[in-house]
mmCIF file of C-alpha atoms and ligand atoms in Angstrom:
data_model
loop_
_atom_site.group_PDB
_atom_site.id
_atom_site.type_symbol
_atom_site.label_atom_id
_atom_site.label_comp_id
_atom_site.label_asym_id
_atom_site.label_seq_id
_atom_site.Cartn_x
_atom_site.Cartn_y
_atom_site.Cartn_z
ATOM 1 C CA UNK A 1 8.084 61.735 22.934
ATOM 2 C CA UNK A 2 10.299 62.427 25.826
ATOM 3 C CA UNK A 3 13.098 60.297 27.253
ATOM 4 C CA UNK A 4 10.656 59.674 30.942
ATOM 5 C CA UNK A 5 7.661 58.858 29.131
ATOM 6 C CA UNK A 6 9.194 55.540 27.769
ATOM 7 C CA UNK A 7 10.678 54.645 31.419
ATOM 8 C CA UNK A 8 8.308 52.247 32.977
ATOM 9 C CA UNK A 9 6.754 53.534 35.965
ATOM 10 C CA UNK A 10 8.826 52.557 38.988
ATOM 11 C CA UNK A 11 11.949 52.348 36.922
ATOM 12 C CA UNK A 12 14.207 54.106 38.421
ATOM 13 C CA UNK A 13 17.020 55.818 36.401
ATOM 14 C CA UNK A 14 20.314 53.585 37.215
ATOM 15 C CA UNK A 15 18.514 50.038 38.930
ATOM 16 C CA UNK A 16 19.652 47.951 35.822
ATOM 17 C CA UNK A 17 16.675 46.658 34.980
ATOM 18 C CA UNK A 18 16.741 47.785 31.736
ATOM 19 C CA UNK A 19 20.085 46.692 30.844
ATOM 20 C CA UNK A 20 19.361 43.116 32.173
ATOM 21 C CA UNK A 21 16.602 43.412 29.881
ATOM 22 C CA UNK A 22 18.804 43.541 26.604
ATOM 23 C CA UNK A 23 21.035 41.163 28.282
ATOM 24 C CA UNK A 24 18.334 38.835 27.752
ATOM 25 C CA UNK A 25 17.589 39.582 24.219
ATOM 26 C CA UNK A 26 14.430 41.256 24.995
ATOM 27 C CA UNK A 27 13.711 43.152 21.432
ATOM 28 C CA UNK A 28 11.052 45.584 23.010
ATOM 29 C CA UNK A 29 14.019 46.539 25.895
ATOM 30 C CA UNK A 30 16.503 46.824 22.945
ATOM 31 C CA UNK A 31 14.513 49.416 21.040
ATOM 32 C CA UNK A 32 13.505 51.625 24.082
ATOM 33 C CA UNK A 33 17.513 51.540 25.087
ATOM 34 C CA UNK A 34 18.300 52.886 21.393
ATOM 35 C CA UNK A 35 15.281 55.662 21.634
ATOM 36 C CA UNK A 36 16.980 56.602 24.532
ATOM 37 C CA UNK A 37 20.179 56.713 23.357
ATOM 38 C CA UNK A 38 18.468 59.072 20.279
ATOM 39 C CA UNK A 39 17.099 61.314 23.036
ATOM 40 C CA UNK A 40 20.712 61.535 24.870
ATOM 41 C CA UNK A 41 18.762 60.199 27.940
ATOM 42 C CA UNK A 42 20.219 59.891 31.209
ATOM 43 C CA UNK A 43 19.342 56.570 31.544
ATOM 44 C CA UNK A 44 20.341 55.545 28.318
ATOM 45 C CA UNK A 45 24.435 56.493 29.727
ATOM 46 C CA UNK A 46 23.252 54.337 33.205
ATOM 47 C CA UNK A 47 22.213 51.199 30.940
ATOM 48 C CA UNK A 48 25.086 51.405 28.724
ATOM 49 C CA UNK A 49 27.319 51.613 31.865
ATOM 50 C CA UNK A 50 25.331 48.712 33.352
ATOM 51 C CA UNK A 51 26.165 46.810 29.511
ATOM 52 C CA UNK A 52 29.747 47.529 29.547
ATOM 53 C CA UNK A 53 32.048 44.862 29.891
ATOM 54 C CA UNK A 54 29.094 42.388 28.564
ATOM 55 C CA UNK A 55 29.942 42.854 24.506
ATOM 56 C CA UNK A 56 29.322 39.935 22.957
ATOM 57 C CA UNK A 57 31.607 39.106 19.866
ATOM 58 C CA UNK A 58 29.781 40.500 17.068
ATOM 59 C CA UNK A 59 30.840 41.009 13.230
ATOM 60 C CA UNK A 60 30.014 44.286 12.816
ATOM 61 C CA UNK A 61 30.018 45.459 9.008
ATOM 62 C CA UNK A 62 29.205 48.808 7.633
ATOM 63 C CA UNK A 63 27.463 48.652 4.022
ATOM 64 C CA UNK A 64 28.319 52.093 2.450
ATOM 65 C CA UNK A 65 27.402 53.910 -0.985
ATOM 66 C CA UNK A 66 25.504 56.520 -2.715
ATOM 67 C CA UNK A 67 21.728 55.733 -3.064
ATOM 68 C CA UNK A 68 20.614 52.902 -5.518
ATOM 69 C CA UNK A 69 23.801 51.563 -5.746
ATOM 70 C CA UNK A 70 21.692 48.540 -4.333
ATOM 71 C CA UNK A 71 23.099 48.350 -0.307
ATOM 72 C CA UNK A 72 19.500 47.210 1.291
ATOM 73 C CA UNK A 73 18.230 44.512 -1.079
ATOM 74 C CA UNK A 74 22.344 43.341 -0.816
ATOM 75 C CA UNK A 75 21.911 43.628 3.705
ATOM 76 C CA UNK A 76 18.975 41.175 2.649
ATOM 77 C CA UNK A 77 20.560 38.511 1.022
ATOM 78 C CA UNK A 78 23.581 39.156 3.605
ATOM 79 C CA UNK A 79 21.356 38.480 6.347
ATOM 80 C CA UNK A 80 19.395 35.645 4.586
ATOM 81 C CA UNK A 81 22.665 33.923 4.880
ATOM 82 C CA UNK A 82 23.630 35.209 7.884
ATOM 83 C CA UNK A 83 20.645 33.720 9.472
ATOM 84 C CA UNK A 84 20.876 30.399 7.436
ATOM 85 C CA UNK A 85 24.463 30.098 9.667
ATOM 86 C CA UNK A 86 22.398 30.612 12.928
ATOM 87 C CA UNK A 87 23.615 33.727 13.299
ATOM 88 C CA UNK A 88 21.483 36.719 14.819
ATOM 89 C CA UNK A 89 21.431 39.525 12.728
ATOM 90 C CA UNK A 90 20.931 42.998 13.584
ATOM 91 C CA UNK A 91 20.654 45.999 11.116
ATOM 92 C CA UNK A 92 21.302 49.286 11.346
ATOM 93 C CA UNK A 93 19.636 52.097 8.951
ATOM 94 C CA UNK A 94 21.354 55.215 9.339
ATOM 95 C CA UNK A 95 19.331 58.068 7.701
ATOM 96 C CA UNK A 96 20.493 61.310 6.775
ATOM 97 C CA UNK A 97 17.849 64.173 6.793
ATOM 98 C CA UNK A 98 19.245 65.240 3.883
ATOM 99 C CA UNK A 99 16.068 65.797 0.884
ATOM 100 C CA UNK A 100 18.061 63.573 -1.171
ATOM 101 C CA UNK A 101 17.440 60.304 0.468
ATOM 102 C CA UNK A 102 14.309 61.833 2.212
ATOM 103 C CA UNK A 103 11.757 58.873 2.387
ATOM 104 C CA UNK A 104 13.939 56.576 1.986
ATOM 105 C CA UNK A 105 13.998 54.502 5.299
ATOM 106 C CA UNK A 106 10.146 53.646 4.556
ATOM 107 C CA UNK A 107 11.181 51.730 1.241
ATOM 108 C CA UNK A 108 14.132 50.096 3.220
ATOM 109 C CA UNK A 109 11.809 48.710 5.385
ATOM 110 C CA UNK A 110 9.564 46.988 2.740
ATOM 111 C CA UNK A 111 12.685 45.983 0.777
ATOM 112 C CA UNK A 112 13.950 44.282 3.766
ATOM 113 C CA UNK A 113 10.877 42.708 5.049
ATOM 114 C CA UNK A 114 11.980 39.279 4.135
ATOM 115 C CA UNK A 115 13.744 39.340 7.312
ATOM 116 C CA UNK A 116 10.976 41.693 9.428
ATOM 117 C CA UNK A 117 8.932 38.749 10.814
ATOM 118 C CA UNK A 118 11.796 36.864 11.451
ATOM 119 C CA UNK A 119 12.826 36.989 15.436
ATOM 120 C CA UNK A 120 16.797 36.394 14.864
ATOM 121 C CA UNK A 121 16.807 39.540 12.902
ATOM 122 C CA UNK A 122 16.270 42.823 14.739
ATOM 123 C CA UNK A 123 15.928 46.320 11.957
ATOM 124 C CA UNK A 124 16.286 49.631 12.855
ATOM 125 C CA UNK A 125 16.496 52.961 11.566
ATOM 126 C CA UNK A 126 18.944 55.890 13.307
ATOM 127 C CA UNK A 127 17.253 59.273 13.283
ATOM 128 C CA UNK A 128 20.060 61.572 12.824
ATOM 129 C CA UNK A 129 18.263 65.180 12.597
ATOM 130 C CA UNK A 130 21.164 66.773 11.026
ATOM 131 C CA UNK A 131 23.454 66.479 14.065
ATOM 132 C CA UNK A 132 27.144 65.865 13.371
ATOM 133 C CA UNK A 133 29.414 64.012 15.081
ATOM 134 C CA UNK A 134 26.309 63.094 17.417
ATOM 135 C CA UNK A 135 25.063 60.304 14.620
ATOM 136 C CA UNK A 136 28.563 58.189 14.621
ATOM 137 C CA UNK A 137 28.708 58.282 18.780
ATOM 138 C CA UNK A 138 24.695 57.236 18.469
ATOM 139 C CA UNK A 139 25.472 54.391 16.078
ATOM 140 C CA UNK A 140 28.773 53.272 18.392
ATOM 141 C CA UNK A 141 26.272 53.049 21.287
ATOM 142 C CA UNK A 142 23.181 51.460 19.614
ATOM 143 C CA UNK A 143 26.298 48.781 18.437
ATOM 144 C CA UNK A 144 27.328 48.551 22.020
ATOM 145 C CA UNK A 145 23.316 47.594 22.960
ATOM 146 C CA UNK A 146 22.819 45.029 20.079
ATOM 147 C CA UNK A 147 26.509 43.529 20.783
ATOM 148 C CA UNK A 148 25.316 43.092 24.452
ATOM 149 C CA UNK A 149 22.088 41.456 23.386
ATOM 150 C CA UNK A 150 23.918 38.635 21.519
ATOM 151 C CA UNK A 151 23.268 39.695 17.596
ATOM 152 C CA UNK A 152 26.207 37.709 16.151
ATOM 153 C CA UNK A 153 26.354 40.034 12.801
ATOM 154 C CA UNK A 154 25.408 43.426 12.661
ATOM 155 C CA UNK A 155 25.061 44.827 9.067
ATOM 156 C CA UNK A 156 24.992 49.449 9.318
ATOM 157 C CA UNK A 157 23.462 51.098 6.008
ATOM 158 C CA UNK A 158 24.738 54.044 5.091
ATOM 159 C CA UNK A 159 24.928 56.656 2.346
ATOM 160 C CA UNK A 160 28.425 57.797 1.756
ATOM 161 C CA UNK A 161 27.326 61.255 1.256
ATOM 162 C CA UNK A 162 28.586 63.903 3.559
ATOM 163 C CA UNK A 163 30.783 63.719 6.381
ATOM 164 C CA UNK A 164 28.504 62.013 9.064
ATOM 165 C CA UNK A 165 28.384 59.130 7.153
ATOM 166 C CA UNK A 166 31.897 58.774 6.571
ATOM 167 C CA UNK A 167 32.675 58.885 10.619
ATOM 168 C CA UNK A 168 30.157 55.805 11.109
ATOM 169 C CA UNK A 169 32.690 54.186 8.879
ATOM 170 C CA UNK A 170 34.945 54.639 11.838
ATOM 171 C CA UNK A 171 32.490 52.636 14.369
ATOM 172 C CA UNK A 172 32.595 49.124 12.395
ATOM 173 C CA UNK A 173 35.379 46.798 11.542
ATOM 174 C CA UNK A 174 34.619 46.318 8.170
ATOM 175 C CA UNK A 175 33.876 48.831 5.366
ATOM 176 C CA UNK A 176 32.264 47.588 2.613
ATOM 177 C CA UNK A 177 31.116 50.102 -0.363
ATOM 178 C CA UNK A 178 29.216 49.395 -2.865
ATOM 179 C CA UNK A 179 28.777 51.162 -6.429
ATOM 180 C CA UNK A 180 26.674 50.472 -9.419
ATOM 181 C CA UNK A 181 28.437 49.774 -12.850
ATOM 182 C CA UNK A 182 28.847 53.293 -15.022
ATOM 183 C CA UNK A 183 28.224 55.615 -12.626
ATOM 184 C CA UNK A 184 31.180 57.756 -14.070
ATOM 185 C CA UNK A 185 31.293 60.902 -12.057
ATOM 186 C CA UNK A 186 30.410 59.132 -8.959
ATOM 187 C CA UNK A 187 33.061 56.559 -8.998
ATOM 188 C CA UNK A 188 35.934 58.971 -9.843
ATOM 189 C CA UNK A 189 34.559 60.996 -6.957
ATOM 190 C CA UNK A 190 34.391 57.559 -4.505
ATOM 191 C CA UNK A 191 37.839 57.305 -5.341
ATOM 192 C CA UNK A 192 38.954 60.637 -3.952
ATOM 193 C CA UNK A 193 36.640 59.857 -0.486
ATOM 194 C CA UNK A 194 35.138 56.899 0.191
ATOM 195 C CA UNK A 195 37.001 54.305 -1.419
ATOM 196 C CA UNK A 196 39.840 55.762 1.126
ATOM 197 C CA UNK A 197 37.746 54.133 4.025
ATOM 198 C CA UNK A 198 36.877 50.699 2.003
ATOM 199 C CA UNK A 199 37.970 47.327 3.173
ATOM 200 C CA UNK A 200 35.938 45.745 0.092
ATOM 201 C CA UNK A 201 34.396 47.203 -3.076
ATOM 202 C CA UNK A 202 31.371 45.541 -4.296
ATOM 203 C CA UNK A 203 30.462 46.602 -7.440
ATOM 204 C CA UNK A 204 26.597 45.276 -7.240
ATOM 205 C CA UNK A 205 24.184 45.052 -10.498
ATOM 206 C CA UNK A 206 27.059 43.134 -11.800
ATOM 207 C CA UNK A 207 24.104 41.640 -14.218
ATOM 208 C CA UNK A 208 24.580 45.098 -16.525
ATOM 209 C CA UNK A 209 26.886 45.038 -19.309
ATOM 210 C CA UNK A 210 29.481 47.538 -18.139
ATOM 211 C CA UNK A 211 29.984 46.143 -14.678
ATOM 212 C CA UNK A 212 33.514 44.602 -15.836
ATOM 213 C CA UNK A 213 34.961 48.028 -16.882
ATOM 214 C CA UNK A 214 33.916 49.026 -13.380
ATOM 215 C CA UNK A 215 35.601 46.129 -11.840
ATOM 216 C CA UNK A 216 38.571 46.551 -14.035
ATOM 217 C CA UNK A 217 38.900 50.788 -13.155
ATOM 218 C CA UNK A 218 38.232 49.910 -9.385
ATOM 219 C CA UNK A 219 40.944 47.127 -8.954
ATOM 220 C CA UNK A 220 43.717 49.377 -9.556
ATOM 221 C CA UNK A 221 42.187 51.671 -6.663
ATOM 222 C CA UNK A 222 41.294 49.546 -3.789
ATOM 223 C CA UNK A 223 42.570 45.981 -1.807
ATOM 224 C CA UNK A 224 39.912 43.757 -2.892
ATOM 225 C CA UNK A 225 36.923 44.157 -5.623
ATOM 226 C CA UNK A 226 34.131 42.024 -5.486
ATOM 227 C CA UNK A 227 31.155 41.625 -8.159
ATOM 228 C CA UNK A 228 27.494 40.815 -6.839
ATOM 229 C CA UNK A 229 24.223 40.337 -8.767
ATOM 230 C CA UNK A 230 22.426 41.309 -5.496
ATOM 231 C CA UNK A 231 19.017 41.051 -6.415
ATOM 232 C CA UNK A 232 19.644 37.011 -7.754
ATOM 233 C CA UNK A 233 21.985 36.906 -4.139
ATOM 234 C CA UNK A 234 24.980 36.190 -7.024
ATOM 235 C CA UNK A 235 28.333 36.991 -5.231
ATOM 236 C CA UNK A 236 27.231 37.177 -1.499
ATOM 237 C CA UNK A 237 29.061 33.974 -0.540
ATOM 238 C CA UNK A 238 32.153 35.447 -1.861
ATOM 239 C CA UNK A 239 31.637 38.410 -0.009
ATOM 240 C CA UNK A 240 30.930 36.757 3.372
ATOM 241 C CA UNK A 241 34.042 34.374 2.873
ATOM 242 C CA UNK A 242 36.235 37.893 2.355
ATOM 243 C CA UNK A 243 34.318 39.860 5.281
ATOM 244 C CA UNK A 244 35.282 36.863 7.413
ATOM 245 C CA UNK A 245 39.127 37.055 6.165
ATOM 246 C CA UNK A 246 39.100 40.347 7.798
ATOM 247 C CA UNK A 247 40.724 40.845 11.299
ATOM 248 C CA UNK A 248 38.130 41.267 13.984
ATOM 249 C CA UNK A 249 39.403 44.366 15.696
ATOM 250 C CA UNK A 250 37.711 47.980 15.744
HETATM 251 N N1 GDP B 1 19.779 45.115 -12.082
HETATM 252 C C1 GDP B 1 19.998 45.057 -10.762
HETATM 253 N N2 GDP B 1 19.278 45.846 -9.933
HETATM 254 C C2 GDP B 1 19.536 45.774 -8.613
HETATM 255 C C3 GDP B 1 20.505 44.901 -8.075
HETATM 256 N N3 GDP B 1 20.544 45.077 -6.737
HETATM 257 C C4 GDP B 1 19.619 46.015 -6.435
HETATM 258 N N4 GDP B 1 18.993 46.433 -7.557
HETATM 259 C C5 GDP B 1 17.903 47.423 -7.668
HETATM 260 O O1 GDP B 1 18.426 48.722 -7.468
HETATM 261 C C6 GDP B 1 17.482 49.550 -6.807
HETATM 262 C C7 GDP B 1 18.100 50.168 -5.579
HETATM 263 O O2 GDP B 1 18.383 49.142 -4.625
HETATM 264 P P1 GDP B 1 18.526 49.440 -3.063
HETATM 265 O O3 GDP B 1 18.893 48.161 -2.430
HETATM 266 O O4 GDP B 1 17.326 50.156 -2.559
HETATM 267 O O5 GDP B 1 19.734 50.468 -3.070
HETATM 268 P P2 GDP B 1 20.259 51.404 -1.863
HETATM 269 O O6 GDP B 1 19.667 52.758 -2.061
HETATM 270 O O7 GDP B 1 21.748 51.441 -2.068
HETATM 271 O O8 GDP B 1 19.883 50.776 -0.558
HETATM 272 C C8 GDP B 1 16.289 48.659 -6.508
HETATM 273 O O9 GDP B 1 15.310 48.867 -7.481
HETATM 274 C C9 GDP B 1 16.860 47.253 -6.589
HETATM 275 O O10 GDP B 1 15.901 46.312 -6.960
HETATM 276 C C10 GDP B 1 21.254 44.053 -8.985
HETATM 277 O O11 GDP B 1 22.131 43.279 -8.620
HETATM 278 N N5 GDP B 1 20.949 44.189 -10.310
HETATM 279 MG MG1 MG B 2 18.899 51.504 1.105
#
């Protein structure tokens, strides 16, 4: 699909139309700005022009951690809550084309389809094609488009694998990684990378039996620890209360 065939026939590149659009919250608008943005479209730099100066004042927090470690089902509870604040929620999947997590946007989306059919709660998945560098300035941008439309909290998946990820940490103002209880390995190699760029640790599946030797070895590591039971939503209030202690700068 190229960038023209999703302008509208008589749109011309530039007349603001489109960024009016997602001004107004218009969803369909909001996903044909970020498909554009994708395709490094000319008019996706003219709306985003158009959009500057009209940020909203949105909590933007990035969910990070190696696959399974339970990030999506704990954006769904997040965003439950979110939305039971009035908030609008937006959420950001960023993929990696990576074989390892190949497939894996499909089960996001049915894992997070408690909040699909609900219209204060926009989901989308970044492409990234293997790019680097090019996925964090994507993400920054598609953030700039759902900040503009008036999302209120804006949750960004990632998997802390690889260097692309780890610059989308640098687009958000909160880091938040999570890791499952005994993974060993994994969390002594967290500590030498990601945990670097974490504002909050969750250690999530906090309902298996060595999830307070996890605790206990990440406290000594990193500011604040924080133990969820994601899949009950045990530990999310905790979470939001600390997320909000945070300093809203970026
Ligand atoms: N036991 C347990 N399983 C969980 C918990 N949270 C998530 N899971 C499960 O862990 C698996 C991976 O979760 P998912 O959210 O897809 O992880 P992601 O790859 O980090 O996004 C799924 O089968 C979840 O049901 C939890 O708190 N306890
Ligand atoms: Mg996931």
């Amino acid at each position: 699909m190229s960038g023209s065939s999703l302008r509208k026939k008589g749109d011309a590149v530039g007349d603001g139309a489109l960024a009016e659009q997602v001004k107004a919250g218009d969803v369909r608008a909001i996903s044909r700005l970020i498909t554009l943005i994708e395709l490094e479209d000319p008019e996706a730099t003219a709306a985003l022009k158009q959009l500057d100066g009209t940020r909203g004042h949105a909590a933007v927090i990035g969910i990070t951690g190696y696959p399974g470690a339970g990030k999506s089902t704990l954006i769904n509870q997040l965003a439950t809550a979110y939305r039971r604040q009035g908030k609008k929620v937006g959420i950001v999947a960023v993929d990696t084309t990576s074989p390892l997590t190949g497939g894996a946007i499909l089960g996001d989306r049915i894992r997070m389809q408690d909040q699909s059919c609900d219209t204060g709660v926009f989901i989308r998945s970044m492409a990234t094609r293997g790019q680097r560098g090019g996925l964090a300035r994507a993400t920054r941008q598609t953030l700039e488009v759902l900040e503009a439309a008036g999302y209120n909290v804006i949750l960004v998946e990632t998997v802390g694998v690889g260097q692309n990820e780890v610059e989308v940490a640098f687009v958000v103002q909160t880091v938040v990684v999570v890791v499952a209880p005994g993974l060993g390995d994994e969390v002594q190699a967290m500590k030498a990378g990601l945990l670097e760029v974490a504002h909050i640790v969750v250690v999530n599946k906090g309902d298996r039996e060595n999830a307070d030797a996890t605790v206990r070895d990440l406290a000594d590591w990193v500011p604040l620890v924080i133990r969820t039971i994601a899949l009950k939503g045990e530990g999310i209030a905790e979470l939001i209360t600390a997320i909000e202690a945070r300093p809203c700068i970026r």
